[in-house]
CSV table of C-alpha atoms and ligand atoms in Angstrom, one decimal:
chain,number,residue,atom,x,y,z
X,25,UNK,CA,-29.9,131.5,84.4
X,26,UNK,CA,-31.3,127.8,83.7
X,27,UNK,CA,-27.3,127.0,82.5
X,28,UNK,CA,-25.7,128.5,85.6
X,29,UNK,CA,-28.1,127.5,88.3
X,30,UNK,CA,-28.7,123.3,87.5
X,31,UNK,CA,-26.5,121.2,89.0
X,32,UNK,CA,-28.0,117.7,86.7
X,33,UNK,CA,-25.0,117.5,84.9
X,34,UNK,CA,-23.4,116.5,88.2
X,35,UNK,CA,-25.7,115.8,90.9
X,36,UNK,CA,-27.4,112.8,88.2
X,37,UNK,CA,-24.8,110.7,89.7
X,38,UNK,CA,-26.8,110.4,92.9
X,39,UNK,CA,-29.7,108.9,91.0
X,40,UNK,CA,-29.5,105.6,92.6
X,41,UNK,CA,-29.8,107.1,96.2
X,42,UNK,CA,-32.1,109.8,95.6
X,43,UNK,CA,-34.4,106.4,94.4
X,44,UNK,CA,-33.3,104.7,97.1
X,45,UNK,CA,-34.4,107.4,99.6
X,46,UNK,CA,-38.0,108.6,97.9
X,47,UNK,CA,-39.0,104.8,97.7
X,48,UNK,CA,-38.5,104.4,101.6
X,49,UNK,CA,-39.9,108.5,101.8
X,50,UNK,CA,-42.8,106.7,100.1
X,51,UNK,CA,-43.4,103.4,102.2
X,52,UNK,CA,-43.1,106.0,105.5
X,53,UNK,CA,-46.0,108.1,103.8
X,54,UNK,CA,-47.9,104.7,103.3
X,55,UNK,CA,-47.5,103.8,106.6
X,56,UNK,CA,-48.4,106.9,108.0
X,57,UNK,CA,-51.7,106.8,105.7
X,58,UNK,CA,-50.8,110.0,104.3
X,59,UNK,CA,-51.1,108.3,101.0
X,60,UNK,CA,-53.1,105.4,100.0
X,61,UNK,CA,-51.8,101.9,99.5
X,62,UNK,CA,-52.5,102.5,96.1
X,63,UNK,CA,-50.4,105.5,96.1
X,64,UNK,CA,-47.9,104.3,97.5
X,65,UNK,CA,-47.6,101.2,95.1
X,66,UNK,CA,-47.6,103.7,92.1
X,67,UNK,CA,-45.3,105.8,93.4
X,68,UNK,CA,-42.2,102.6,93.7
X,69,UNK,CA,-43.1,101.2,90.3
X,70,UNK,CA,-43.0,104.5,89.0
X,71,UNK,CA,-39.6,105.2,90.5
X,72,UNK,CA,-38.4,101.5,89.7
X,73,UNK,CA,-39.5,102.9,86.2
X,74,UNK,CA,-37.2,105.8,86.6
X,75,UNK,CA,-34.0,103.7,87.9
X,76,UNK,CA,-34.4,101.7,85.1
X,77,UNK,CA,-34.1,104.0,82.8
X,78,UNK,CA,-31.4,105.3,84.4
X,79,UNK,CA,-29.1,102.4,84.5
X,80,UNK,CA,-29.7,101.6,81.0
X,81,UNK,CA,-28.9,105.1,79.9
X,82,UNK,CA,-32.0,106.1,77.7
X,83,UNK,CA,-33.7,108.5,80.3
X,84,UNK,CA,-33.0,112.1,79.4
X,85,UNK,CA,-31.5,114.3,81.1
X,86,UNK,CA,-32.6,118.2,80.5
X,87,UNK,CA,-31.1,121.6,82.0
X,88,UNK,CA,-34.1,122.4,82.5
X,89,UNK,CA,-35.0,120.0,85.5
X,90,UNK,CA,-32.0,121.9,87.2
X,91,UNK,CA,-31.0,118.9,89.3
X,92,UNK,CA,-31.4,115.5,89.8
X,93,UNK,CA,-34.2,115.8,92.4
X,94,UNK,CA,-36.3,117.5,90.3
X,95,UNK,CA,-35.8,115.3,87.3
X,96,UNK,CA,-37.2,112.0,88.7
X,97,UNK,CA,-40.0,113.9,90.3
X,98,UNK,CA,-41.2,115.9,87.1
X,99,UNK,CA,-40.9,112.4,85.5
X,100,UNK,CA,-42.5,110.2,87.9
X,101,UNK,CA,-45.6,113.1,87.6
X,102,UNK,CA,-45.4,112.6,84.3
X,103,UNK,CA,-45.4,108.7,84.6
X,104,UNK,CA,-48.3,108.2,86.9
X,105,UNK,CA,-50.1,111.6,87.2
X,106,UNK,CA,-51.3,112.7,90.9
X,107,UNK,CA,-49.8,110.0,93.1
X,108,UNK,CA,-46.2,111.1,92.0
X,109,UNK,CA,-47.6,114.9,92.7
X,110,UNK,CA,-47.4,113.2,96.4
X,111,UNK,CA,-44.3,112.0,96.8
X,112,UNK,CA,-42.5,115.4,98.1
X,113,UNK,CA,-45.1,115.4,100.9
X,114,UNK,CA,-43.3,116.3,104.6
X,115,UNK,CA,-40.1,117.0,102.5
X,116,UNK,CA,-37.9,119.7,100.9
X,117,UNK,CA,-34.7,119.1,98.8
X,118,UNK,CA,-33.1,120.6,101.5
X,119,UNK,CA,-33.4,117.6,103.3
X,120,UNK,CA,-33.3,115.6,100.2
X,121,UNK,CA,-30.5,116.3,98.9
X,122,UNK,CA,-28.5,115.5,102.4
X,123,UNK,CA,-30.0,112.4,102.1
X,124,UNK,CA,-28.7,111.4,98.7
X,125,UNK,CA,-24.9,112.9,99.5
X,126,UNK,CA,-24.9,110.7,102.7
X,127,UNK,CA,-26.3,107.6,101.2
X,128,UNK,CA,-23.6,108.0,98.7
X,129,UNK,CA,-20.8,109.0,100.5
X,130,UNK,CA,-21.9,106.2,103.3
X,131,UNK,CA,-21.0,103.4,99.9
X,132,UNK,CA,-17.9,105.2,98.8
X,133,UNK,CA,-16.4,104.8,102.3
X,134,UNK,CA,-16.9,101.1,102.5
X,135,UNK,CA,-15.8,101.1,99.2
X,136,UNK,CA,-12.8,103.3,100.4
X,137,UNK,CA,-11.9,101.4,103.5
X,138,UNK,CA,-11.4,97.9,100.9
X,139,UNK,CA,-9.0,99.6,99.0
X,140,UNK,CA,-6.9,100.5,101.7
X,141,UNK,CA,-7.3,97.3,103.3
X,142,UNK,CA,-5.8,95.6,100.1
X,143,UNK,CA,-3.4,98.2,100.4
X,144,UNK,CA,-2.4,97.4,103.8
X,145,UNK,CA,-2.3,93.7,102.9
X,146,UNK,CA,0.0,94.7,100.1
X,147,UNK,CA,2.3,96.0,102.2
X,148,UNK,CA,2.2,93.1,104.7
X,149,UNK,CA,2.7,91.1,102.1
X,150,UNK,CA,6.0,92.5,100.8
X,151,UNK,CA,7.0,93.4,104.0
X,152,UNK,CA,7.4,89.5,104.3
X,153,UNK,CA,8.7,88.7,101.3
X,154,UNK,CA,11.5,91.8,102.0
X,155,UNK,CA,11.8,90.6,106.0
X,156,UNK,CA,15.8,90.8,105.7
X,157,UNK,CA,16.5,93.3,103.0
X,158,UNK,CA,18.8,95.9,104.7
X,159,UNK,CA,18.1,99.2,103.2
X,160,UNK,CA,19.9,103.0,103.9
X,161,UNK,CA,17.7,105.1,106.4
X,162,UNK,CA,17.4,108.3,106.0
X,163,UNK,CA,16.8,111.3,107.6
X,164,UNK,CA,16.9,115.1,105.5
X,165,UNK,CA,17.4,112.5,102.7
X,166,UNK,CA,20.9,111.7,103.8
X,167,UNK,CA,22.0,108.3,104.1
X,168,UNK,CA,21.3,108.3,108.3
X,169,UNK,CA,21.4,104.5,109.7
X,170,UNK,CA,20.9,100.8,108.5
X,171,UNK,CA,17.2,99.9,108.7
X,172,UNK,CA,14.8,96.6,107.3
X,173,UNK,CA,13.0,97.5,103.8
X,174,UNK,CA,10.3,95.7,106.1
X,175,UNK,CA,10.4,98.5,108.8
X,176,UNK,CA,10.5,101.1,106.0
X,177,UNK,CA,7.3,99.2,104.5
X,178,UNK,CA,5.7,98.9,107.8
X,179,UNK,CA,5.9,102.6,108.7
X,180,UNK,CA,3.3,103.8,105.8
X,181,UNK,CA,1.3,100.3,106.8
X,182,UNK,CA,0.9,102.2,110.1
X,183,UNK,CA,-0.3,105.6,108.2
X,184,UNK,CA,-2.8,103.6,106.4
X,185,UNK,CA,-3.6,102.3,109.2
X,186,UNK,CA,-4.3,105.8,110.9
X,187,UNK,CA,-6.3,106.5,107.2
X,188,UNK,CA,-8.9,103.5,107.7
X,189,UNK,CA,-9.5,104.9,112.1
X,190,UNK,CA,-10.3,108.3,110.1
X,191,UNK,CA,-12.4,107.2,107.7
X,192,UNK,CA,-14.5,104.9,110.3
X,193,UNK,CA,-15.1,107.5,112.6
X,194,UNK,CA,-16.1,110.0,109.8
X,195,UNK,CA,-18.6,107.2,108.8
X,196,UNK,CA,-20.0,107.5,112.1
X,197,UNK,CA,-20.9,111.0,111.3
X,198,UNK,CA,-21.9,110.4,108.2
X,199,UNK,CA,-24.6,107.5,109.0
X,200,UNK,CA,-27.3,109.8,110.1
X,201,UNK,CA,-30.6,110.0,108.8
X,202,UNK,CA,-31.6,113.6,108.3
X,203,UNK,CA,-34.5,113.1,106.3
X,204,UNK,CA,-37.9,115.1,107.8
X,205,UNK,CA,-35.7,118.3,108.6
X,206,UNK,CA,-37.9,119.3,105.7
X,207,UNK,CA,-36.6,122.6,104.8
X,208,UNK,CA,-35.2,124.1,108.0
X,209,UNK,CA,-37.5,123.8,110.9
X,210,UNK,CA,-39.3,119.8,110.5
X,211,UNK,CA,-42.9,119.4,109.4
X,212,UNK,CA,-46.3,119.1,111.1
X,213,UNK,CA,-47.3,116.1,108.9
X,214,UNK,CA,-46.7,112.9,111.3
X,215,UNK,CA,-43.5,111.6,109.5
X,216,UNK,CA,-42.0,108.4,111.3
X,217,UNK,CA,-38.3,109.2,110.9
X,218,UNK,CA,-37.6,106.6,112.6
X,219,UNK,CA,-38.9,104.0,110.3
X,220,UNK,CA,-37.4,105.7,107.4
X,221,UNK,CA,-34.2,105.7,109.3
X,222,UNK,CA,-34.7,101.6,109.6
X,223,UNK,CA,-35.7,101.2,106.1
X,224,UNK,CA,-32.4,102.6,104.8
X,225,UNK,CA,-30.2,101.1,107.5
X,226,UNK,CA,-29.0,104.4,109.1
X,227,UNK,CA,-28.3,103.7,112.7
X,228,UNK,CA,-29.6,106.7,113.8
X,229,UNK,CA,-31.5,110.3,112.9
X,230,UNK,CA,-30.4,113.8,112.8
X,231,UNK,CA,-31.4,116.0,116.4
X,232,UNK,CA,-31.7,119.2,115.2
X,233,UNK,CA,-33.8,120.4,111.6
X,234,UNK,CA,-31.6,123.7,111.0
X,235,UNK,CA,-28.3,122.0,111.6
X,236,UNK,CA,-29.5,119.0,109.3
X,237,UNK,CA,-30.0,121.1,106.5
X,238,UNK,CA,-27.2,123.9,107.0
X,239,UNK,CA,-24.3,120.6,108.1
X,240,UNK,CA,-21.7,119.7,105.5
X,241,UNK,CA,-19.2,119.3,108.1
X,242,UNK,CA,-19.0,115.3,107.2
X,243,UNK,CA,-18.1,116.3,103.7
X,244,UNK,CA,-15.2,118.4,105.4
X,245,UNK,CA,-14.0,115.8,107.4
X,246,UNK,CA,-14.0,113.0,104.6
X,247,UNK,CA,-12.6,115.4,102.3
X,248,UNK,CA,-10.0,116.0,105.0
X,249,UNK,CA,-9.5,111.9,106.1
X,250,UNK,CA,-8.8,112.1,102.4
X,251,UNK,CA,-6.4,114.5,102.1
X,252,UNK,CA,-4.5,112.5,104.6
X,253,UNK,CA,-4.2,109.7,102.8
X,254,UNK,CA,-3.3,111.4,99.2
X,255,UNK,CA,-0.6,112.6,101.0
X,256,UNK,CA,0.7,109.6,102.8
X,257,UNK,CA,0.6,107.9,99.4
X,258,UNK,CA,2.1,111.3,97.8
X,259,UNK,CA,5.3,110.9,100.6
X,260,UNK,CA,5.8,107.2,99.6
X,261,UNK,CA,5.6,107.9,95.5
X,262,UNK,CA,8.1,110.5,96.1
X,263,UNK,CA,10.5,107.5,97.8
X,264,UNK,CA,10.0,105.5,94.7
X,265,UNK,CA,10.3,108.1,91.9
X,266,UNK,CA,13.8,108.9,94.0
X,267,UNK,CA,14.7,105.2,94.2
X,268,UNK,CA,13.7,104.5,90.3
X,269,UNK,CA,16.1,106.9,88.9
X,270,UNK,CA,19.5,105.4,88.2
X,271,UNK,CA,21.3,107.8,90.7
X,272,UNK,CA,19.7,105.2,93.5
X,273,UNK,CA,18.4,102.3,91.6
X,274,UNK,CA,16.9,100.6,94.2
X,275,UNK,CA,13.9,100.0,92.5
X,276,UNK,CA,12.8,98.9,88.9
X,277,UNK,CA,9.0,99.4,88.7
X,278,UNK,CA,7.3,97.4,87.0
X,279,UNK,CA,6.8,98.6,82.7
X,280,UNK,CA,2.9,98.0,82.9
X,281,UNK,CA,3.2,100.9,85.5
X,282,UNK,CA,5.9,103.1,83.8
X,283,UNK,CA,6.0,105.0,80.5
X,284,UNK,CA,9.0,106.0,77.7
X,285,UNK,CA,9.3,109.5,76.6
X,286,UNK,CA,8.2,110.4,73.2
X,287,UNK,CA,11.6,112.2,72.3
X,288,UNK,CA,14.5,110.4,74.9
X,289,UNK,CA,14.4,106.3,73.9
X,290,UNK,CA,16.6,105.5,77.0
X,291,UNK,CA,13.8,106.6,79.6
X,292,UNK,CA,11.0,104.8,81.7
X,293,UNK,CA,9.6,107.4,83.8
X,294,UNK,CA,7.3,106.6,86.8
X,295,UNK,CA,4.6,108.7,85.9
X,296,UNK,CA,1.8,106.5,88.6
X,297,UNK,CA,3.8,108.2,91.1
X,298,UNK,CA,4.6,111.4,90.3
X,299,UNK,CA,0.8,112.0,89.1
X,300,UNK,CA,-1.1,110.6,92.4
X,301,UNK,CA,1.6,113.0,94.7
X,302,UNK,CA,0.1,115.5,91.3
X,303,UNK,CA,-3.5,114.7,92.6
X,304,UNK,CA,-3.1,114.9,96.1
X,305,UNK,CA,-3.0,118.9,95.0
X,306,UNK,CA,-6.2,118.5,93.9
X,307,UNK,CA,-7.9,116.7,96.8
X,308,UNK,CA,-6.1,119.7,99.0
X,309,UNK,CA,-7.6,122.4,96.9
X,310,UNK,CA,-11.4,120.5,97.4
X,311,UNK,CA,-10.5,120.7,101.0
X,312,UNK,CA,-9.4,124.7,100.8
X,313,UNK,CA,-12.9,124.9,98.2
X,314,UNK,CA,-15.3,123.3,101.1
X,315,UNK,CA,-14.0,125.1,103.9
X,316,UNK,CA,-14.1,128.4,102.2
X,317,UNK,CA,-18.1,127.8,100.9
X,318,UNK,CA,-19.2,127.1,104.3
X,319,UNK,CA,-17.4,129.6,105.6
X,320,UNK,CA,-19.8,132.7,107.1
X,321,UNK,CA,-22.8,131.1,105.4
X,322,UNK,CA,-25.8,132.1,107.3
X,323,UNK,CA,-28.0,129.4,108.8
X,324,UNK,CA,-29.3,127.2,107.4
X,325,UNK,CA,-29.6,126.2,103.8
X,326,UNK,CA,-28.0,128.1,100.9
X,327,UNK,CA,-27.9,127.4,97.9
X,328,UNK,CA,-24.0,127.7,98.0
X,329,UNK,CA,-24.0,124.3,99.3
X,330,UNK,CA,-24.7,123.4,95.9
X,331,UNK,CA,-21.2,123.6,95.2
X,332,UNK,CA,-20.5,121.1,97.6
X,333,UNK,CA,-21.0,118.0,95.3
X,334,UNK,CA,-18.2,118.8,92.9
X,335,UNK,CA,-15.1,118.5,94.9
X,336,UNK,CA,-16.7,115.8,96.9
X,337,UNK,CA,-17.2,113.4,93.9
X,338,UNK,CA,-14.1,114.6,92.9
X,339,UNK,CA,-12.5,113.7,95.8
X,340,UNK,CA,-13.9,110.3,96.5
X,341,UNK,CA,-12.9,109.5,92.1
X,342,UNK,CA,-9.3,110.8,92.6
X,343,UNK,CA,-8.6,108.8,96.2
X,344,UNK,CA,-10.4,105.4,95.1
X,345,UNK,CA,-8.2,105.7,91.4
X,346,UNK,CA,-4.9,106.4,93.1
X,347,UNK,CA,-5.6,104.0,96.1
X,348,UNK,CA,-6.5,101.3,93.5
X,349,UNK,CA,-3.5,101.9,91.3
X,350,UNK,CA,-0.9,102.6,94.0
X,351,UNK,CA,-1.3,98.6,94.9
X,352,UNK,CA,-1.3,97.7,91.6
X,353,UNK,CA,1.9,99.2,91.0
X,354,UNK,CA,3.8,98.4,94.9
X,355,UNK,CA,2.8,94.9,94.0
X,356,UNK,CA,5.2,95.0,90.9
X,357,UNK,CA,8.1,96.7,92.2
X,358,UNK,CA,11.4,95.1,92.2
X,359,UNK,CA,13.5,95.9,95.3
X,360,UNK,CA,17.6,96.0,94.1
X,361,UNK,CA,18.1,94.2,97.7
X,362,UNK,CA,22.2,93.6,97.1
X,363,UNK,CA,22.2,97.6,95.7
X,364,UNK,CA,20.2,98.2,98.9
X,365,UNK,CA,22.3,96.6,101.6
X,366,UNK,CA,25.4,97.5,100.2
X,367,UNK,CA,24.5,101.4,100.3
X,368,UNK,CA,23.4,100.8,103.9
X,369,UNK,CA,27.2,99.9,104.6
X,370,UNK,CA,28.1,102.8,103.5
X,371,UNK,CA,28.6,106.9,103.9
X,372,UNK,CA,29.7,105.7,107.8
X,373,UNK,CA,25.9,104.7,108.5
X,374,UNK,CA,27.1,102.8,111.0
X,375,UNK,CA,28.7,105.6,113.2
X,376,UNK,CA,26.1,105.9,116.0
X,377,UNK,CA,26.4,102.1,116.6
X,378,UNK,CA,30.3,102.7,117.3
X,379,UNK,CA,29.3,105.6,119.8
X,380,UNK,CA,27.0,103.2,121.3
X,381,UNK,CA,29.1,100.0,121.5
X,382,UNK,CA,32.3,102.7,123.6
X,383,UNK,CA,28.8,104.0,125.6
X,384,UNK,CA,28.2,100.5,126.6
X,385,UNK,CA,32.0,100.1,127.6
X,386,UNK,CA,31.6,102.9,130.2
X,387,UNK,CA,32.7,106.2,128.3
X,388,UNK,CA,29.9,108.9,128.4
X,389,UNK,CA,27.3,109.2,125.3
X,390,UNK,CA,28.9,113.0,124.3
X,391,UNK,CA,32.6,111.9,124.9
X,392,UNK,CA,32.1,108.5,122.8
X,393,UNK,CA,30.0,110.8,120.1
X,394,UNK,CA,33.2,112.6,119.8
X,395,UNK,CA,35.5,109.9,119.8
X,396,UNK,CA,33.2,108.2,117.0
X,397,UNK,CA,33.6,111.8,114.9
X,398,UNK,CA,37.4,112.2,114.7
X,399,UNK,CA,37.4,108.6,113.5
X,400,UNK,CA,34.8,109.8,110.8
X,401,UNK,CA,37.2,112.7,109.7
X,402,UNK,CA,40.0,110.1,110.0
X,403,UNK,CA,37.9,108.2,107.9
X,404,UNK,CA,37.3,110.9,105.5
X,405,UNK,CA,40.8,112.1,105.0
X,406,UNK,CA,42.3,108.6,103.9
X,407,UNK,CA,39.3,108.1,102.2
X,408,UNK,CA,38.4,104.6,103.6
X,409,UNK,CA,34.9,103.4,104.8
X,410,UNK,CA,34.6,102.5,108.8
X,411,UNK,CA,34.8,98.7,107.2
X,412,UNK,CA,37.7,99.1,106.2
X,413,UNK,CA,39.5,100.0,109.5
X,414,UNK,CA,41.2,97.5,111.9
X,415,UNK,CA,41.7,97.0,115.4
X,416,UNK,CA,45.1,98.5,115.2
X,417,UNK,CA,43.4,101.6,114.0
X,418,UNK,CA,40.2,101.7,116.2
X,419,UNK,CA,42.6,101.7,118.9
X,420,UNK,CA,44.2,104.3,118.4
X,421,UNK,CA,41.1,106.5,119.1
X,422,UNK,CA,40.6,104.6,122.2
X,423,UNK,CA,41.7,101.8,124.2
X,424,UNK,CA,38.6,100.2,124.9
X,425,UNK,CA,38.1,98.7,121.3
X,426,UNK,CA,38.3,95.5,121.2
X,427,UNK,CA,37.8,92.7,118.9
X,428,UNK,CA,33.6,93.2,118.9
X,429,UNK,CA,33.8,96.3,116.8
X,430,UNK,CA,34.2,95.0,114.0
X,431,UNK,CA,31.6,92.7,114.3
X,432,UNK,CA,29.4,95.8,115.4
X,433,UNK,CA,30.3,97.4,112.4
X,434,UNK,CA,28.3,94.7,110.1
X,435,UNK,CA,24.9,96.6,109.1
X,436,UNK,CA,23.1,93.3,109.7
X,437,UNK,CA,24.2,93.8,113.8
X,438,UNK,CA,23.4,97.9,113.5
X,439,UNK,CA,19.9,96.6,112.7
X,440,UNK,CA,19.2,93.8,114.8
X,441,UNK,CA,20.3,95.3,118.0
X,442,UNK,CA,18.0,98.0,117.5
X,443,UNK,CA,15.2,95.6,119.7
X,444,UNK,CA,13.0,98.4,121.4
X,445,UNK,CA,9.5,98.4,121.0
X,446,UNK,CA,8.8,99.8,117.9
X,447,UNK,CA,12.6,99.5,116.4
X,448,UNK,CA,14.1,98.2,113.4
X,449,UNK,CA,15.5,94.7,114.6
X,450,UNK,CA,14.1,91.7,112.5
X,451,UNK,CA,12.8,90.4,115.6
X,452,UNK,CA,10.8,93.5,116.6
X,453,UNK,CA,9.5,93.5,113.0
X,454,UNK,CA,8.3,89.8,113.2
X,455,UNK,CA,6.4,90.6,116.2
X,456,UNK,CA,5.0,93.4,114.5
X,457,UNK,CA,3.5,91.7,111.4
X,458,UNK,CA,2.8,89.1,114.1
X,459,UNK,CA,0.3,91.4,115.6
X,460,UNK,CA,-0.9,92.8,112.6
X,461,UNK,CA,-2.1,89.4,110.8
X,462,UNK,CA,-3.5,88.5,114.2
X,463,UNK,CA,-5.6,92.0,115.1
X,464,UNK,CA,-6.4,93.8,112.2
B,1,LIG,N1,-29.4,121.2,93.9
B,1,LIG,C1,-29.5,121.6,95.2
B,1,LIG,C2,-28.2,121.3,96.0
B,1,LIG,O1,-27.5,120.6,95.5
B,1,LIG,C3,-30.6,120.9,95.9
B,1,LIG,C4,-31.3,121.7,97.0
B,1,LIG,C5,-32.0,122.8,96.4
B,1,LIG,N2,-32.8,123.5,97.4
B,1,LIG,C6,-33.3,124.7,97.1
B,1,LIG,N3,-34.0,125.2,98.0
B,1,LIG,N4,-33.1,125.3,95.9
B,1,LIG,O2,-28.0,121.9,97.0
């Protein structure tokens, strides 16, 4: 029972903020003069004591303190005798322990939202140093239309980008004080959670004693925010791995971030990305796991909610890890740009500019579309590349072609003319990373 029931061997990891909250608990309780001065005093050295231990490693830990709570109380009672009886006074570990999760997950979010700003920077970063690669587009991973490597690198900065919003307004929700909740329905000692609230910087305090204690719908929706951004980073890896292999090559990531195969000598695989898009199973199955405890769970605390801390530390280890390492490894990638821009010249990836040079000249969008597809089969059958066709030949398929299409044809032109708010033209980019080192 003692085995399956403790949570210590988990929950220790909250040690810091469970000290964090009892000392301010403590000071409110001074305040209050529901303990003495004296009291008071004994019980923060006594906890200082504790923390110290902690850090250092040589407290020990024992099963039979069943969590973490427990543990510093029994041992602060031990410590200093009937001022640390005390300390629980106006309080349950219902209320606790929400205390503990949100003062931790309150510091892994800032933590969080630095590592995806480095990210972001990252990607600003190369974005700039890649401003004029041309790169293939694609779309159902075939070869669709020219576009920057910039663009490409600037479409995941705006998902990260979307990552960080969710993350600050899950903070929000997050930053709420719910000691004094007690164990479901408040207390009728005269707590100040208000000043508690101020001692441990929490903008404000929870409104209603049940839902503080029942709530884990912040873990939810950071477990979610996370999910997100596994699988943002999960789409991009799967780019890379593509673009690694030697079908593509237009990547070479860096060896520090690659491995060799114990049996094939010849390989360098890029196991960074193919285990975070791995992972970002893992941070979906935390999300399936929360949703499914609180799921018909009666009001208000149960102790179900126990297993709540698991796939949240879980969660918050496997985002920061890949985050971290996903930056490390972009930073030391080694774009193939002449590969690049000479793929984007091919497979006829410059077709829907033809339809829209004849569209410009007059001729309908569906007719030129046509016009544009029996040069593609024309194309196909005497196996030549648009480039490769003259004036002679363009006008055949219509009369209208004239000198400018061959210019048109250039991938460099497909990409530049593409100037509407949000398109691939260099300029459009420029004013984009413009905005971005000036804003955010
Ligand atoms: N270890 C418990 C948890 O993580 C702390 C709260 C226990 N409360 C109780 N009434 N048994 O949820």
């Amino acid at each position: 029972m003692e085995e399956f029931t403790q949570s210590i061997h988990f929950d220790r990891r909250l040690f810091r903020y469970d000290i964090e909250g009892s000392i301010a608990h403590a000071r409110m309780l001074g305040r209050q003069g529901i303990i003495s001065p004296v009291e008071e005093r004994s019980i923060k050295t006594g906890l200082k004591a504790i923390r110290k231990e902690m850090v250092t490693g040589t407290f020990i830990f024992d099963i039979k303190d069943e969590d973490i709570h427990m543990a510093i109380e029994k041992s602060l009672i031990r410590r200093i005798g009937k001022a640390g009886e005390k300390l629980h006074t106006g309080r349950s570990r219902n209320d606790q322990v929400v205390l503990d999760v949100r003062l931790y997950l309150r510091a892994e979010i800032k933590n969080l939202l630095i590592l995806l700003k480095n990210l972001k920077s990252e990607l600003v970063e190369t974005a700039k140093r890649e401003k004029t690669t041309i790169m293939p587009g694609y779309t159902h991973l075939q070869k669709a239309q020219p576009v920057l490597l910039s663009h490409y690198l600037l479409s995941f900065w705006e998902m990260f980008d979307r990552d960080e919003q969710r993350f600050r307004d899950c903070q929000k929700r997050v930053n709420v004080m719910p000691l004094g909740a007690a164990a479901l329905a408040g207390t009728s000692l005269p707590l100040d959670r208000n000043y508690v609230a101020r001692l441990l910087k929490f903008p404000t305090v929870t409104r209603n004693s049940m839902d503080t204690v029942g709530d884990r719908d912040f873990i939810v929706e950071f477990i979610s925010s996370a999910a997100l951004v596994m699988m943002h980073m999960s789409r991009f890896c799967e780019d890379l791995v593509i673009w690694s292999s030697s079908e593509f090559h237009y990547i070479e990531i860096s060896d520090a971030f690659t491995t060799g195969s114990s049996i094939m000598p010849q390989k360098k695989n890029p196991d960074v990305a193919e285990l975070i898009s791995g992972k970002t199973g893992r941070v979906y199955g935390h999300l399936m796991a929360m949703l499914t405890i609180l799921k018909g769970l009666p009001m208000t605390y149960n102790r179900d909610l126990q297993e709540d801390k698991e796939p949240l530390f879980d969660t918050v280890d496997t985002v920061a890890s890949s985050l971290e390492i996903f930056t490390g490894m972009l930073s030391q990638i080694t774009f193939m740009r002449e590969r690049m821009e000479q793929e984007a010249g091919r497979d006829f990836s410059t077709a829907t500019d033809m339809a829209a040079y004849l569209v410009q000249k007059g001729i309908p969008f569906r007719e030129a579309h046509g016009i544009v597809g029996r040069i593609v089969e024309y194309c196909l059958d005497n196996k030549k590349e648009l480039s490769d066709l003259t004036l002679v030949e363009f006008r055949k398929f219509h009369t209208q072609f004239d000198r400018e299409v061959l210019a048109r044809l250039q991938t460099a032109s497909s990409v530049n003319l593409r100037k509407t708010i949000g398109g691939t033209a260099q300029i459009m980019v420029e004013d984009r990373i413009r905005d971005i080192e000036k804003f955010s």
